[in-house]
Amino acid sequence: MSRFWSPIVQTLTPYVPGEQPKITNLIKLNTNENPFGPSPRVLEAIKAETADTLRLYPDPNADRLKQTIAAYHGIAANEVFVGNGSDEVLAHVFMALLNHEKPLLFADITYSFYPTYCSLYGVKHRVVPLDENMRIRLADYDQECGAIIIANPNAPTGILLSTAEIELLLQAHPDVVVVVDEAYVDFGGETVIPLIKRYPNLLVIHTLSKSRSLAGLRVGFAVGHPELIEALDRVKNSFNSYPLDRLAIAGSVAAIEDESYFRRTCQGVIDTREKLVAGLKLLGFDVLPSAANFIFARHPQHDAATLAANLRAKAILVRHFKQERINQYLRISIGTDAECEALVDALQQIIAQ
């Protein structure tokens, strides 16, 4: 702790991302990256953009990308906000829309960036415990609040709320912003973006890191009523007018336009996930129902931290959380068929010891 730090820095507990080790021949199932590479059209678009124009600033509004997203989802361009990954978009959301006198509500087991942003931006909040089955209970959100944020599917559990359930939540809270973070929705859920036409308090967050295989480009977006988008633009333009570079804009447009590749790779992840779930259940694991590109699993006879350490010794990384309610679970990203088969084989050997 330095005497030069501001008071707010001393209070922060930073978000800890999944490990990114520099080890060869590693099976990396700890950061929810897509096992499929980006669309070939993305690579072509990025190559085409590497020209003399890189000396020029990109479009500060990323209008081409906004128009592409709007056309894809059947909405207007002024209902779209883009940023440097969904984490930056979320940061602007916390500052522009979620900081109220009454508390922000979110689950006790969810994306751990939410409490980090609350600390950073001074957002009052109250955690709402998941039920004994690790599910969100809508009735528990029937309380006074300033805003609500829900990851759907939830992370790290992977459990999905239906569109009907989200709509019930919106109807119960017409006077507060409800943010639905859909980072993983393309792997088994249905986006609630169409609901923005009926609910001006709904903001939906997406990322191109997961289902579009663009974690290395850092592109995310929000969709909602123009008044909500205007608030985000005001914050963005007071902080960084050029969050997306030319390569990110070109690659993102190409990724969204290649619908057949997107559908094919999403289905590939889903198919591998179901095979992995079946394999783990045969080994005695309890696996929560997942609509994401990861699963959340525990073994009733084996400590999760020990399993993770033993897998690491075999050059396989999975994510283990120390939080009390979930410290016996492993979050396992869906890799290739071969990687997931190697994981199951390794766990079989470890459990047999």
Coordinates of C-alpha atoms in Angstrom, one line a residue:
M1 CA 0.0 0.0 0.0
S2 CA 1.5 3.3 -1.1
R3 CA 1.2 6.7 0.5
F4 CA 0.5 8.0 -3.0
W5 CA -2.6 6.0 -3.5
S6 CA -6.0 7.7 -3.5
P7 CA -8.4 6.6 -0.8
I8 CA -10.6 4.7 -3.3
V9 CA -7.6 2.5 -4.4
Q10 CA -7.0 1.4 -0.9
T11 CA -10.6 0.0 -0.7
L12 CA -10.6 -2.0 -3.9
T13 CA -10.4 -5.7 -4.3
P14 CA -9.6 -6.2 -8.0
Y15 CA -11.3 -8.8 -10.2
V16 CA -9.0 -11.8 -10.7
P17 CA -9.2 -13.1 -14.3
G18 CA -8.6 -16.7 -15.2
E19 CA -4.9 -17.7 -15.4
Q20 CA -3.2 -17.2 -18.8
P21 CA -0.1 -19.3 -18.4
K22 CA 2.7 -19.5 -21.0
I23 CA 3.0 -23.3 -21.0
T24 CA 3.2 -25.4 -24.1
N25 CA 1.0 -28.4 -24.7
L26 CA -1.5 -27.1 -22.1
I27 CA -5.2 -28.0 -22.2
K28 CA -6.7 -24.7 -21.1
L29 CA -10.3 -25.0 -19.9
N30 CA -10.3 -22.2 -17.4
T31 CA -11.2 -18.9 -19.2
N32 CA -14.3 -19.8 -21.3
E33 CA -12.6 -19.1 -24.6
N34 CA -14.2 -20.6 -27.7
P35 CA -12.4 -23.7 -28.9
F36 CA -13.2 -22.7 -32.5
G37 CA -11.2 -19.9 -34.1
P38 CA -12.9 -16.8 -35.6
S39 CA -14.7 -16.9 -38.9
P40 CA -12.2 -16.9 -41.9
R41 CA -14.1 -13.8 -43.0
V42 CA -12.9 -12.0 -39.8
L43 CA -9.3 -12.7 -40.7
E44 CA -9.8 -11.4 -44.2
A45 CA -11.5 -8.3 -43.0
I46 CA -8.7 -7.5 -40.5
K47 CA -6.0 -8.1 -43.1
A48 CA -7.9 -5.7 -45.5
E49 CA -7.9 -3.1 -42.8
T50 CA -4.1 -3.2 -42.2
A51 CA -3.4 -0.4 -44.6
D52 CA -2.1 3.2 -44.5
T53 CA -5.4 4.2 -42.9
L54 CA -4.1 2.9 -39.6
R55 CA -2.4 6.3 -39.1
L56 CA -5.9 7.8 -38.9
Y57 CA -8.2 7.6 -35.8
P58 CA -11.1 5.1 -36.1
D59 CA -14.7 6.2 -36.2
P60 CA -15.4 7.3 -32.6
N61 CA -19.0 6.2 -32.9
A62 CA -18.2 2.9 -34.7
D63 CA -21.3 3.6 -36.8
R64 CA -20.7 0.7 -39.2
L65 CA -20.6 -1.8 -36.3
K66 CA -23.6 -0.3 -34.7
Q67 CA -25.6 -0.5 -37.9
T68 CA -24.5 -4.1 -38.4
I69 CA -25.6 -5.1 -34.8
A70 CA -28.9 -3.1 -35.3
A71 CA -29.7 -4.9 -38.6
Y72 CA -28.9 -8.3 -37.1
H73 CA -31.2 -7.8 -34.2
G74 CA -33.9 -5.8 -36.0
I75 CA -33.5 -2.7 -34.0
A76 CA -32.3 0.9 -34.6
A77 CA -28.7 2.0 -34.5
N78 CA -29.4 4.5 -31.7
E79 CA -30.4 1.6 -29.6
V80 CA -26.9 0.2 -29.7
F81 CA -23.8 1.1 -27.7
V82 CA -20.3 -0.5 -28.3
G83 CA -17.2 -0.7 -26.2
N84 CA -13.8 -2.3 -25.6
G85 CA -15.2 -5.6 -24.5
S86 CA -18.4 -6.2 -22.4
D87 CA -16.4 -5.5 -19.3
E88 CA -15.8 -1.9 -20.4
V89 CA -19.5 -1.6 -21.4
L90 CA -20.4 -2.8 -18.0
A91 CA -18.1 -0.3 -16.4
H92 CA -20.0 2.5 -18.2
V93 CA -23.3 0.9 -17.2
F94 CA -22.4 0.9 -13.5
M95 CA -21.4 4.6 -13.7
A96 CA -24.2 5.9 -15.9
L97 CA -27.2 3.8 -14.9
L98 CA -26.8 1.8 -11.7
N99 CA -25.5 4.3 -9.2
H100 CA -28.6 5.3 -7.2
E101 CA -29.5 6.1 -3.6
K102 CA -31.3 2.7 -3.4
P103 CA -29.2 -0.5 -3.7
L104 CA -28.3 -2.4 -6.9
L105 CA -29.4 -6.0 -6.6
F106 CA -27.5 -9.0 -7.9
A107 CA -27.0 -12.6 -7.0
D108 CA -24.5 -13.7 -4.4
I109 CA -23.0 -16.2 -6.9
T110 CA -22.5 -14.4 -10.2
Y111 CA -20.0 -12.6 -12.3
S112 CA -17.4 -11.4 -9.8
F113 CA -16.8 -8.1 -11.7
Y114 CA -20.1 -6.8 -10.4
P115 CA -19.0 -6.2 -6.8
T116 CA -15.7 -4.9 -8.1
Y117 CA -17.4 -2.2 -10.1
C118 CA -19.6 -1.4 -7.1
S119 CA -16.5 -0.7 -5.1
L120 CA -14.9 1.3 -7.9
Y121 CA -17.8 3.5 -8.6
G122 CA -19.3 3.7 -5.1
V123 CA -22.5 1.9 -6.0
K124 CA -24.7 0.7 -3.1
H125 CA -25.6 -2.9 -3.6
R126 CA -27.3 -5.9 -1.9
V127 CA -26.6 -9.5 -2.8
V128 CA -29.5 -11.8 -3.3
P129 CA -28.7 -15.4 -2.5
L130 CA -29.3 -18.1 -5.1
D131 CA -31.5 -20.9 -3.8
E132 CA -30.2 -24.3 -2.7
N133 CA -30.1 -25.5 -6.3
M134 CA -28.0 -22.5 -7.3
R135 CA -30.9 -20.9 -9.1
I136 CA -32.2 -17.4 -9.2
R137 CA -35.5 -17.0 -7.4
L138 CA -37.5 -14.1 -8.9
A139 CA -39.5 -13.7 -5.7
D140 CA -36.3 -12.8 -3.8
Y141 CA -36.0 -9.7 -6.0
D142 CA -39.4 -8.4 -4.9
Q143 CA -37.8 -5.7 -2.8
E144 CA -37.0 -2.0 -3.1
C145 CA -34.0 -1.3 -5.1
G146 CA -32.3 1.2 -7.4
A147 CA -31.5 -1.2 -10.2
I148 CA -31.0 -4.9 -10.9
I149 CA -28.3 -6.8 -12.9
I150 CA -28.6 -10.5 -13.8
A151 CA -26.1 -12.6 -15.8
N152 CA -28.2 -14.9 -18.0
P153 CA -27.0 -17.6 -18.3
N154 CA -25.5 -17.0 -14.9
A155 CA -21.8 -17.3 -14.3
P156 CA -20.3 -19.4 -13.0
T157 CA -23.3 -21.7 -12.7
G158 CA -24.4 -21.7 -16.4
I159 CA -28.1 -21.8 -15.3
L160 CA -30.5 -20.0 -17.6
L161 CA -33.7 -18.0 -16.8
S162 CA -36.3 -18.1 -19.6
T163 CA -37.5 -15.1 -21.5
A164 CA -40.8 -15.3 -19.7
E165 CA -39.0 -15.1 -16.3
I166 CA -37.0 -12.1 -17.4
E167 CA -40.2 -10.4 -18.5
L168 CA -41.8 -11.1 -15.1
L169 CA -38.8 -9.4 -13.5
L170 CA -39.2 -6.3 -15.8
Q171 CA -42.9 -6.1 -15.1
A172 CA -42.3 -6.2 -11.4
H173 CA -39.7 -3.4 -11.6
P174 CA -40.9 -0.9 -14.2
D175 CA -39.2 2.1 -12.6
V176 CA -35.7 0.8 -12.3
V177 CA -33.1 -0.2 -14.8
V178 CA -32.8 -4.0 -15.3
V179 CA -29.5 -5.1 -16.9
V180 CA -29.4 -8.6 -18.4
D181 CA -25.8 -9.7 -19.1
E182 CA -26.0 -12.2 -21.9
A183 CA -22.3 -13.0 -22.4
Y184 CA -23.1 -16.8 -22.9
V185 CA -26.7 -16.8 -24.2
D186 CA -25.8 -18.1 -27.7
F187 CA -24.8 -21.5 -26.3
G188 CA -28.3 -22.6 -25.4
G189 CA -30.5 -19.6 -24.5
E190 CA -32.6 -17.0 -26.2
T191 CA -31.7 -13.3 -26.1
V192 CA -34.2 -10.9 -24.6
I193 CA -33.2 -8.1 -26.9
P194 CA -36.6 -8.1 -28.6
L195 CA -38.1 -7.0 -25.2
I196 CA -36.4 -3.6 -25.4
K197 CA -39.3 -2.4 -27.6
R198 CA -41.7 -3.0 -24.7
Y199 CA -39.6 -2.2 -21.7
P200 CA -37.6 1.1 -21.8
N201 CA -35.9 0.1 -18.5
L202 CA -34.2 -3.0 -20.1
L203 CA -30.5 -3.0 -21.1
V204 CA -29.0 -6.1 -22.6
I205 CA -25.2 -6.7 -22.7
H206 CA -23.4 -8.9 -25.2
T207 CA -19.8 -9.8 -26.0
L208 CA -18.1 -11.0 -29.1
S209 CA -15.5 -12.8 -27.0
K210 CA -17.4 -16.0 -26.5
S211 CA -19.8 -17.2 -29.3
R212 CA -18.0 -15.1 -32.0
S213 CA -14.5 -16.3 -31.0
L214 CA -13.1 -12.8 -30.7
A215 CA -11.8 -12.6 -27.1
G216 CA -8.5 -11.2 -28.5
L217 CA -10.3 -8.2 -30.2
R218 CA -12.2 -7.0 -27.1
V219 CA -15.6 -6.0 -28.4
G220 CA -18.8 -5.8 -26.5
F221 CA -22.1 -4.0 -26.9
A222 CA -25.3 -2.9 -25.1
V223 CA -28.8 -2.7 -26.5
G224 CA -31.6 -0.7 -25.0
H225 CA -33.9 2.3 -25.2
P226 CA -32.2 5.4 -26.8
E227 CA -32.3 7.2 -23.5
L228 CA -30.2 4.5 -21.8
I229 CA -27.8 4.4 -24.7
E230 CA -27.4 8.2 -24.6
A231 CA -26.3 7.9 -20.9
L232 CA -23.7 5.4 -21.9
D233 CA -22.4 7.6 -24.7
R234 CA -22.1 10.6 -22.4
V235 CA -19.9 8.6 -20.0
K236 CA -17.9 7.0 -22.9
N237 CA -17.2 10.4 -24.5
S238 CA -16.1 11.8 -21.1
F239 CA -13.6 9.0 -20.8
N240 CA -12.4 7.6 -24.1
S241 CA -13.9 8.7 -27.4
Y242 CA -12.2 5.9 -29.4
P243 CA -12.7 2.6 -27.5
L244 CA -12.7 0.5 -30.7
D245 CA -9.9 0.5 -33.2
R246 CA -10.2 0.0 -36.9
L247 CA -9.2 -3.7 -36.8
A248 CA -11.8 -4.4 -34.0
I249 CA -14.6 -2.7 -36.0
A250 CA -13.8 -4.5 -39.2
G251 CA -13.4 -7.9 -37.6
S252 CA -16.6 -7.6 -35.5
V253 CA -18.7 -6.6 -38.5
A254 CA -17.4 -9.6 -40.4
A255 CA -18.1 -11.9 -37.5
I256 CA -21.7 -10.8 -37.1
E257 CA -22.3 -11.1 -40.9
D258 CA -21.1 -14.7 -41.1
E259 CA -24.2 -16.3 -39.6
S260 CA -23.6 -19.8 -40.9
Y261 CA -20.2 -20.0 -39.2
F262 CA -21.6 -18.6 -36.0
R263 CA -24.4 -21.1 -35.9
R264 CA -22.2 -24.1 -36.8
T265 CA -19.6 -23.3 -34.1
C266 CA -22.1 -22.6 -31.4
Q267 CA -23.7 -26.0 -32.1
G268 CA -20.3 -27.6 -32.0
V269 CA -19.8 -26.2 -28.5
I270 CA -23.2 -27.4 -27.4
D271 CA -22.6 -30.9 -28.7
T272 CA -19.2 -31.2 -27.0
R273 CA -20.7 -29.8 -23.8
E274 CA -23.4 -32.5 -23.7
K275 CA -20.8 -35.2 -24.3
L276 CA -18.7 -33.8 -21.5
V277 CA -21.6 -33.7 -19.1
A278 CA -22.4 -37.3 -19.8
G279 CA -18.8 -38.3 -19.3
L280 CA -18.5 -36.5 -15.9
K281 CA -21.8 -37.9 -14.7
L282 CA -20.4 -41.4 -15.4
L283 CA -17.5 -40.6 -13.0
G284 CA -20.0 -39.6 -10.3
F285 CA -19.9 -35.8 -10.7
D286 CA -22.9 -33.6 -10.0
V287 CA -23.3 -31.2 -12.9
L288 CA -25.5 -28.2 -13.0
P289 CA -27.7 -27.7 -16.1
S290 CA -25.7 -25.3 -18.4
A291 CA -26.7 -23.1 -21.3
A292 CA -23.2 -21.7 -21.5
N293 CA -19.8 -22.7 -23.0
F294 CA -18.8 -24.1 -19.6
I295 CA -20.1 -26.4 -16.9
F296 CA -20.1 -26.2 -13.2
A297 CA -19.5 -29.5 -11.5
R298 CA -18.6 -31.1 -8.2
H299 CA -17.7 -34.6 -7.0
P300 CA -19.3 -35.7 -3.7
Q301 CA -16.2 -37.7 -2.7
H302 CA -13.4 -35.5 -3.9
D303 CA -12.3 -32.0 -2.9
A304 CA -12.5 -29.5 -5.8
A305 CA -9.2 -27.7 -5.0
T306 CA -7.4 -31.0 -4.9
L307 CA -8.9 -32.1 -8.2
A308 CA -7.9 -28.8 -9.8
A309 CA -4.3 -29.2 -8.5
N310 CA -4.1 -32.7 -9.8
L311 CA -5.4 -31.7 -13.2
R312 CA -2.9 -28.9 -13.3
A313 CA -0.1 -31.5 -12.7
K314 CA -1.4 -33.2 -15.8
A315 CA -1.2 -29.9 -17.8
I316 CA -5.0 -29.3 -17.7
L317 CA -6.4 -26.1 -16.3
V318 CA -9.9 -25.6 -14.9
R319 CA -11.2 -22.8 -12.7
H320 CA -11.7 -23.2 -9.0
F321 CA -13.3 -20.5 -6.9
K322 CA -12.6 -20.2 -3.1
Q323 CA -15.9 -18.5 -2.4
E324 CA -17.6 -20.5 0.4
R325 CA -20.8 -21.6 -1.3
I326 CA -19.0 -22.8 -4.4
N327 CA -15.6 -24.0 -3.2
Q328 CA -16.4 -27.6 -4.0
Y329 CA -17.3 -26.8 -7.6
L330 CA -15.1 -26.7 -10.7
R331 CA -15.9 -24.4 -13.6
I332 CA -14.8 -26.2 -16.8
S333 CA -14.8 -24.5 -20.1
I334 CA -15.8 -26.4 -23.2
G335 CA -12.8 -27.1 -25.3
T336 CA -12.5 -29.3 -28.4
D337 CA -13.8 -32.9 -28.3
A338 CA -10.2 -34.1 -27.9
E339 CA -9.5 -31.8 -25.0
C340 CA -12.7 -32.7 -23.1
E341 CA -12.0 -36.4 -23.7
A342 CA -8.5 -35.9 -22.2
L343 CA -10.0 -34.1 -19.2
V344 CA -12.4 -37.0 -18.5
D345 CA -9.6 -39.5 -18.9
A346 CA -7.4 -37.5 -16.5
L347 CA -10.2 -37.2 -13.9
Q348 CA -10.9 -41.0 -14.2
Q349 CA -7.2 -41.6 -13.3
I350 CA -7.2 -39.1 -10.5
I351 CA -10.4 -40.5 -8.9
A352 CA -9.1 -44.0 -9.2
Q353 CA -6.0 -43.2 -7.1

